[in-house]
């Protein structure tokens, strides 16, 4: 998928058919992370946890906590 666009769970499952670990690094947000964490080998988080979702800004602790809470359930 494109950078910042959500990754489909179906695409991850298909990629895993190759027998190698699959890390998802695009579109990881509290809305999508729980499902992706169930199937992907790893999640790479970038701009979501930055202030206003801007990769040039500092990490926003509230956004980081929201993402962790979403994945942990």
PDB file of N, CA and C in Angstrom:
ATOM      1  N   UNK A   1       0.837  -1.186   0.000  1.00  0.00           N
ATOM      2  CA  UNK A   1       0.000   0.000   0.000  1.00  0.00           C
ATOM      3  C   UNK A   1       0.878   1.244   0.000  1.00  0.00           C
ATOM      4  N   UNK A   2       0.282   2.392  -0.130  1.00  0.00           N
ATOM      5  CA  UNK A   2       1.023   3.653  -0.134  1.00  0.00           C
ATOM      6  C   UNK A   2       1.371   4.061   1.291  1.00  0.00           C
ATOM      7  N   UNK A   3       2.404   4.853   1.440  1.00  0.00           N
ATOM      8  CA  UNK A   3       2.801   5.313   2.763  1.00  0.00           C
ATOM      9  C   UNK A   3       1.658   6.055   3.426  1.00  0.00           C
ATOM     10  N   UNK A   4       1.363   5.684   4.670  1.00  0.00           N
ATOM     11  CA  UNK A   4       0.288   6.315   5.418  1.00  0.00           C
ATOM     12  C   UNK A   4      -1.077   5.719   5.176  1.00  0.00           C
ATOM     13  N   UNK A   5      -1.229   4.969   4.116  1.00  0.00           N
ATOM     14  CA  UNK A   5      -2.514   4.331   3.823  1.00  0.00           C
ATOM     15  C   UNK A   5      -2.624   3.042   4.628  1.00  0.00           C
ATOM     16  N   UNK A   6      -3.809   2.709   5.096  1.00  0.00           N
ATOM     17  CA  UNK A   6      -3.971   1.469   5.854  1.00  0.00           C
ATOM     18  C   UNK A   6      -3.573   0.238   5.036  1.00  0.00           C
ATOM     19  N   UNK A   7      -2.991  -0.716   5.705  1.00  0.00           N
ATOM     20  CA  UNK A   7      -2.618  -1.991   5.089  1.00  0.00           C
ATOM     21  C   UNK A   7      -3.746  -2.980   5.350  1.00  0.00           C
ATOM     22  N   UNK A   8      -4.158  -3.712   4.341  1.00  0.00           N
ATOM     23  CA  UNK A   8      -5.256  -4.661   4.546  1.00  0.00           C
ATOM     24  C   UNK A   8      -4.738  -5.938   5.203  1.00  0.00           C
ATOM     25  N   UNK A   9      -5.558  -6.471   6.080  1.00  0.00           N
ATOM     26  CA  UNK A   9      -5.221  -7.725   6.757  1.00  0.00           C
ATOM     27  C   UNK A   9      -5.092  -8.842   5.734  1.00  0.00           C
ATOM     28  N   UNK A  10      -5.905  -8.795   4.697  1.00  0.00           N
ATOM     29  CA  UNK A  10      -5.833  -9.817   3.651  1.00  0.00           C
ATOM     30  C   UNK A  10      -4.474  -9.786   2.951  1.00  0.00           C
ATOM     31  N   UNK A  11      -3.943  -8.582   2.708  1.00  0.00           N
ATOM     32  CA  UNK A  11      -2.617  -8.470   2.087  1.00  0.00           C
ATOM     33  C   UNK A  11      -1.535  -9.060   2.987  1.00  0.00           C
ATOM     34  N   UNK A  12      -1.656  -8.838   4.288  1.00  0.00           N
ATOM     35  CA  UNK A  12      -0.675  -9.388   5.232  1.00  0.00           C
ATOM     36  C   UNK A  12      -0.755 -10.909   5.223  1.00  0.00           C
ATOM     37  N   UNK A  13      -1.955 -11.434   5.279  1.00  0.00           N
ATOM     38  CA  UNK A  13      -2.116 -12.903   5.254  1.00  0.00           C
ATOM     39  C   UNK A  13      -1.524 -13.496   3.977  1.00  0.00           C
ATOM     40  N   UNK A  14      -1.753 -12.832   2.861  1.00  0.00           N
ATOM     41  CA  UNK A  14      -1.203 -13.314   1.592  1.00  0.00           C
ATOM     42  C   UNK A  14       0.323 -13.278   1.614  1.00  0.00           C
ATOM     43  N   UNK A  15       0.892 -12.205   2.127  1.00  0.00           N
ATOM     44  CA  UNK A  15       2.353 -12.087   2.188  1.00  0.00           C
ATOM     45  C   UNK A  15       2.958 -13.150   3.097  1.00  0.00           C
ATOM     46  N   UNK A  16       2.263 -13.513   4.158  1.00  0.00           N
ATOM     47  CA  UNK A  16       2.764 -14.536   5.082  1.00  0.00           C
ATOM     48  C   UNK A  16       2.844 -15.914   4.433  1.00  0.00           C
ATOM     49  N   UNK A  17       2.117 -16.108   3.345  1.00  0.00           N
ATOM     50  CA  UNK A  17       2.158 -17.384   2.630  1.00  0.00           C
ATOM     51  C   UNK A  17       3.565 -17.687   2.124  1.00  0.00           C
ATOM     52  N   UNK A  18       4.393 -16.655   2.000  1.00  0.00           N
ATOM     53  CA  UNK A  18       5.770 -16.843   1.541  1.00  0.00           C
ATOM     54  C   UNK A  18       6.675 -17.457   2.592  1.00  0.00           C
ATOM     55  N   UNK A  19       6.184 -17.610   3.814  1.00  0.00           N
ATOM     56  CA  UNK A  19       6.954 -18.271   4.853  1.00  0.00           C
ATOM     57  C   UNK A  19       7.965 -17.380   5.567  1.00  0.00           C
ATOM     58  N   UNK A  20       7.917 -16.083   5.320  1.00  0.00           N
ATOM     59  CA  UNK A  20       8.830 -15.150   5.978  1.00  0.00           C
ATOM     60  C   UNK A  20       8.042 -14.211   6.885  1.00  0.00           C
ATOM     61  N   UNK A  21       8.707 -13.628   7.879  1.00  0.00           N
ATOM     62  CA  UNK A  21       8.014 -12.650   8.722  1.00  0.00           C
ATOM     63  C   UNK A  21       7.556 -11.450   7.892  1.00  0.00           C
ATOM     64  N   UNK A  22       6.450 -10.863   8.300  1.00  0.00           N
ATOM     65  CA  UNK A  22       5.911  -9.694   7.609  1.00  0.00           C
ATOM     66  C   UNK A  22       5.726  -8.569   8.627  1.00  0.00           C
ATOM     67  N   UNK A  23       6.421  -7.461   8.403  1.00  0.00           N
ATOM     68  CA  UNK A  23       6.273  -6.271   9.240  1.00  0.00           C
ATOM     69  C   UNK A  23       5.422  -5.257   8.486  1.00  0.00           C
ATOM     70  N   UNK A  24       4.459  -4.683   9.175  1.00  0.00           N
ATOM     71  CA  UNK A  24       3.593  -3.671   8.577  1.00  0.00           C
ATOM     72  C   UNK A  24       4.051  -2.312   9.078  1.00  0.00           C
ATOM     73  N   UNK A  25       4.303  -1.400   8.148  1.00  0.00           N
ATOM     74  CA  UNK A  25       4.788  -0.085   8.527  1.00  0.00           C
ATOM     75  C   UNK A  25       4.037   1.046   7.864  1.00  0.00           C
ATOM     76  N   UNK A  26       2.856   0.794   7.369  1.00  0.00           N
ATOM     77  CA  UNK A  26       2.090   1.847   6.706  1.00  0.00           C
ATOM     78  C   UNK A  26       0.688   1.893   7.279  1.00  0.00           C
ATOM     79  N   UNK A  27       0.282   3.076   7.710  1.00  0.00           N
ATOM     80  CA  UNK A  27      -1.078   3.245   8.186  1.00  0.00           C
ATOM     81  C   UNK A  27      -1.373   2.609   9.522  1.00  0.00           C
ATOM     82  N   UNK A  28      -0.364   2.447  10.370  1.00  0.00           N
ATOM     83  CA  UNK A  28      -0.593   1.850  11.687  1.00  0.00           C
ATOM     84  C   UNK A  28      -1.198   2.923  12.599  1.00  0.00           C
ATOM     85  N   UNK A  29      -2.461   2.729  12.960  1.00  0.00           N
ATOM     86  CA  UNK A  29      -3.201   3.668  13.801  1.00  0.00           C
ATOM     87  C   UNK A  29      -4.004   2.867  14.824  1.00  0.00           C
ATOM     88  N   UNK A  30      -4.564   3.522  15.844  1.00  0.00           N
ATOM     89  CA  UNK A  30      -5.367   2.782  16.821  1.00  0.00           C
ATOM     90  C   UNK A  30      -6.541   2.033  16.192  1.00  0.00           C
ATOM     91  N   UNK A  31      -7.042   2.538  15.083  1.00  0.00           N
ATOM     92  CA  UNK A  31      -8.168   1.872  14.423  1.00  0.00           C
ATOM     93  C   UNK A  31      -7.742   0.577  13.733  1.00  0.00           C
ATOM     94  N   UNK A  32      -6.572   0.562  13.134  1.00  0.00           N
ATOM     95  CA  UNK A  32      -6.121  -0.582  12.345  1.00  0.00           C
ATOM     96  C   UNK A  32      -5.142  -1.503  13.071  1.00  0.00           C
ATOM     97  N   UNK A  33      -4.429  -0.976  14.056  1.00  0.00           N
ATOM     98  CA  UNK A  33      -3.369  -1.745  14.708  1.00  0.00           C
ATOM     99  C   UNK A  33      -3.839  -3.036  15.380  1.00  0.00           C
ATOM    100  N   UNK A  34      -4.981  -3.056  16.076  1.00  0.00           N
ATOM    101  CA  UNK A  34      -5.371  -4.313  16.729  1.00  0.00           C
ATOM    102  C   UNK A  34      -5.497  -5.487  15.759  1.00  0.00           C
ATOM    103  N   UNK A  35      -6.154  -5.281  14.637  1.00  0.00           N
ATOM    104  CA  UNK A  35      -6.297  -6.355  13.652  1.00  0.00           C
ATOM    105  C   UNK A  35      -4.981  -6.719  13.007  1.00  0.00           C
ATOM    106  N   UNK A  36      -4.176  -5.712  12.686  1.00  0.00           N
ATOM    107  CA  UNK A  36      -2.875  -5.977  12.068  1.00  0.00           C
ATOM    108  C   UNK A  36      -1.958  -6.728  13.024  1.00  0.00           C
ATOM    109  N   UNK A  37      -2.001  -6.370  14.305  1.00  0.00           N
ATOM    110  CA  UNK A  37      -1.143  -7.033  15.294  1.00  0.00           C
ATOM    111  C   UNK A  37      -1.486  -8.511  15.430  1.00  0.00           C
ATOM    112  N   UNK A  38      -2.717  -8.868  15.125  1.00  0.00           N
ATOM    113  CA  UNK A  38      -3.142 -10.274  15.198  1.00  0.00           C
ATOM    114  C   UNK A  38      -2.500 -11.125  14.109  1.00  0.00           C
ATOM    115  N   UNK A  39      -2.174 -10.516  12.962  1.00  0.00           N
ATOM    116  CA  UNK A  39      -1.672 -11.304  11.836  1.00  0.00           C
ATOM    117  C   UNK A  39      -0.231 -10.995  11.450  1.00  0.00           C
ATOM    118  N   UNK A  40       0.213  -9.762  11.617  1.00  0.00           N
ATOM    119  CA  UNK A  40       1.567  -9.378  11.197  1.00  0.00           C
ATOM    120  C   UNK A  40       2.610  -9.866  12.194  1.00  0.00           C
ATOM    121  N   UNK A  41       3.820 -10.037  11.714  1.00  0.00           N
ATOM    122  CA  UNK A  41       4.932 -10.429  12.576  1.00  0.00           C
ATOM    123  C   UNK A  41       5.402  -9.255  13.426  1.00  0.00           C
ATOM    124  N   UNK A  42       5.237  -8.043  12.912  1.00  0.00           N
ATOM    125  CA  UNK A  42       5.651  -6.832  13.623  1.00  0.00           C
ATOM    126  C   UNK A  42       4.919  -5.630  13.045  1.00  0.00           C
ATOM    127  N   UNK A  43       4.786  -4.602  13.863  1.00  0.00           N
ATOM    128  CA  UNK A  43       4.236  -3.326  13.408  1.00  0.00           C
ATOM    129  C   UNK A  43       5.327  -2.274  13.554  1.00  0.00           C
ATOM    130  N   UNK A  44       5.488  -1.465  12.535  1.00  0.00           N
ATOM    131  CA  UNK A  44       6.444  -0.364  12.565  1.00  0.00           C
ATOM    132  C   UNK A  44       5.621   0.915  12.620  1.00  0.00           C
ATOM    133  N   UNK A  45       5.813   1.689  13.664  1.00  0.00           N
ATOM    134  CA  UNK A  45       5.020   2.900  13.834  1.00  0.00           C
ATOM    135  C   UNK A  45       5.879   4.114  13.527  1.00  0.00           C
ATOM    136  N   UNK A  46       5.341   4.998  12.715  1.00  0.00           N
ATOM    137  CA  UNK A  46       6.082   6.201  12.345  1.00  0.00           C
ATOM    138  C   UNK A  46       5.330   7.449  12.727  1.00  0.00           C
ATOM    139  N   UNK A  47       4.713   8.062  11.752  1.00  0.00           N
ATOM    140  CA  UNK A  47       4.131   9.385  11.951  1.00  0.00           C
ATOM    141  C   UNK A  47       2.914   9.401  12.867  1.00  0.00           C
ATOM    142  N   UNK A  48       2.217   8.287  13.036  1.00  0.00           N
ATOM    143  CA  UNK A  48       1.014   8.343  13.869  1.00  0.00           C
ATOM    144  C   UNK A  48       1.323   8.873  15.260  1.00  0.00           C
ATOM    145  N   UNK A  49       2.418   8.468  15.862  1.00  0.00           N
ATOM    146  CA  UNK A  49       2.696   8.867  17.243  1.00  0.00           C
ATOM    147  C   UNK A  49       3.336  10.251  17.351  1.00  0.00           C
ATOM    148  N   UNK A  50       3.527  10.921  16.244  1.00  0.00           N
ATOM    149  CA  UNK A  50       4.083  12.276  16.270  1.00  0.00           C
ATOM    150  C   UNK A  50       2.959  13.300  16.443  1.00  0.00           C
ATOM    151  N   UNK A  51       3.294  14.470  16.972  1.00  0.00           N
ATOM    152  CA  UNK A  51       2.301  15.531  17.145  1.00  0.00           C
ATOM    153  C   UNK A  51       1.611  15.807  15.815  1.00  0.00           C
ATOM    154  N   UNK A  52       0.275  15.787  15.843  1.00  0.00           N
ATOM    155  CA  UNK A  52      -0.562  16.029  14.665  1.00  0.00           C
ATOM    156  C   UNK A  52      -0.282  15.050  13.531  1.00  0.00           C
ATOM    157  N   UNK A  53       0.350  13.917  13.836  1.00  0.00           N
ATOM    158  CA  UNK A  53       0.653  12.929  12.807  1.00  0.00           C
ATOM    159  C   UNK A  53       1.710  13.384  11.826  1.00  0.00           C
ATOM    160  N   UNK A  54       2.481  14.394  12.184  1.00  0.00           N
ATOM    161  CA  UNK A  54       3.513  14.967  11.308  1.00  0.00           C
ATOM    162  C   UNK A  54       4.868  14.390  11.693  1.00  0.00           C
ATOM    163  N   UNK A  55       5.498  13.653  10.803  1.00  0.00           N
ATOM    164  CA  UNK A  55       6.760  12.963  11.099  1.00  0.00           C
ATOM    165  C   UNK A  55       7.870  13.911  11.525  1.00  0.00           C
ATOM    166  N   UNK A  56       7.747  15.191  11.221  1.00  0.00           N
ATOM    167  CA  UNK A  56       8.796  16.153  11.586  1.00  0.00           C
ATOM    168  C   UNK A  56       8.656  16.647  13.018  1.00  0.00           C
ATOM    169  N   UNK A  57       7.517  16.386  13.642  1.00  0.00           N
ATOM    170  CA  UNK A  57       7.232  16.879  14.991  1.00  0.00           C
ATOM    171  C   UNK A  57       7.695  15.870  16.032  1.00  0.00           C
ATOM    172  N   UNK A  58       7.777  16.289  17.294  1.00  0.00           N
ATOM    173  CA  UNK A  58       8.150  15.364  18.370  1.00  0.00           C
ATOM    174  C   UNK A  58       7.059  14.318  18.613  1.00  0.00           C
ATOM    175  N   UNK A  59       7.430  13.278  19.332  1.00  0.00           N
ATOM    176  CA  UNK A  59       6.466  12.241  19.715  1.00  0.00           C
ATOM    177  C   UNK A  59       5.423  12.864  20.640  1.00  0.00           C
ATOM    178  N   UNK A  60       4.176  12.516  20.395  1.00  0.00           N
ATOM    179  CA  UNK A  60       3.054  12.956  21.224  1.00  0.00           C
ATOM    180  C   UNK A  60       2.724  11.805  22.174  1.00  0.00           C
ATOM    181  N   UNK A  61       3.041  11.942  23.476  1.00  0.00           N
ATOM    182  CA  UNK A  61       2.805  10.838  24.414  1.00  0.00           C
ATOM    183  C   UNK A  61       1.358  10.343  24.425  1.00  0.00           C
ATOM    184  N   UNK A  62       0.396  11.230  24.276  1.00  0.00           N
ATOM    185  CA  UNK A  62      -1.015  10.806  24.284  1.00  0.00           C
ATOM    186  C   UNK A  62      -1.328   9.930  23.075  1.00  0.00           C
ATOM    187  N   UNK A  63      -0.796  10.283  21.913  1.00  0.00           N
ATOM    188  CA  UNK A  63      -1.021   9.464  20.713  1.00  0.00           C
ATOM    189  C   UNK A  63      -0.322   8.114  20.862  1.00  0.00           C
ATOM    190  N   UNK A  64       0.866   8.114  21.437  1.00  0.00           N
ATOM    191  CA  UNK A  64       1.593   6.857  21.642  1.00  0.00           C
ATOM    192  C   UNK A  64       0.822   5.955  22.605  1.00  0.00           C
ATOM    193  N   UNK A  65       0.320   6.524  23.700  1.00  0.00           N
ATOM    194  CA  UNK A  65      -0.465   5.732  24.662  1.00  0.00           C
ATOM    195  C   UNK A  65      -1.729   5.176  24.015  1.00  0.00           C
ATOM    196  N   UNK A  66      -2.395   5.976  23.203  1.00  0.00           N
ATOM    197  CA  UNK A  66      -3.621   5.520  22.535  1.00  0.00           C
ATOM    198  C   UNK A  66      -3.336   4.325  21.635  1.00  0.00           C
ATOM    199  N   UNK A  67      -2.220   4.363  20.943  1.00  0.00           N
ATOM    200  CA  UNK A  67      -1.866   3.252  20.061  1.00  0.00           C
ATOM    201  C   UNK A  67      -1.555   1.994  20.870  1.00  0.00           C
ATOM    202  N   UNK A  68      -0.800   2.148  21.949  1.00  0.00           N
ATOM    203  CA  UNK A  68      -0.474   0.992  22.801  1.00  0.00           C
ATOM    204  C   UNK A  68      -1.748   0.405  23.397  1.00  0.00           C
ATOM    205  N   UNK A  69      -2.633   1.252  23.890  1.00  0.00           N
ATOM    206  CA  UNK A  69      -3.904   0.760  24.457  1.00  0.00           C
ATOM    207  C   UNK A  69      -4.721   0.007  23.417  1.00  0.00           C
ATOM    208  N   UNK A  70      -4.743   0.501  22.209  1.00  0.00           N
ATOM    209  CA  UNK A  70      -5.512  -0.155  21.146  1.00  0.00           C
ATOM    210  C   UNK A  70      -4.979  -1.550  20.854  1.00  0.00           C
ATOM    211  N   UNK A  71      -3.655  -1.693  20.845  1.00  0.00           N
ATOM    212  CA  UNK A  71      -3.059  -2.996  20.532  1.00  0.00           C
ATOM    213  C   UNK A  71      -3.212  -3.959  21.705  1.00  0.00           C
ATOM    214  N   UNK A  72      -3.020  -3.466  22.913  1.00  0.00           N
ATOM    215  CA  UNK A  72      -3.113  -4.340  24.094  1.00  0.00           C
ATOM    216  C   UNK A  72      -4.548  -4.716  24.436  1.00  0.00           C
ATOM    217  N   UNK A  73      -5.490  -3.889  24.006  1.00  0.00           N
ATOM    218  CA  UNK A  73      -6.899  -4.181  24.248  1.00  0.00           C
ATOM    219  C   UNK A  73      -7.436  -3.729  25.550  1.00  0.00           C
TER     220      UNK A  73
END
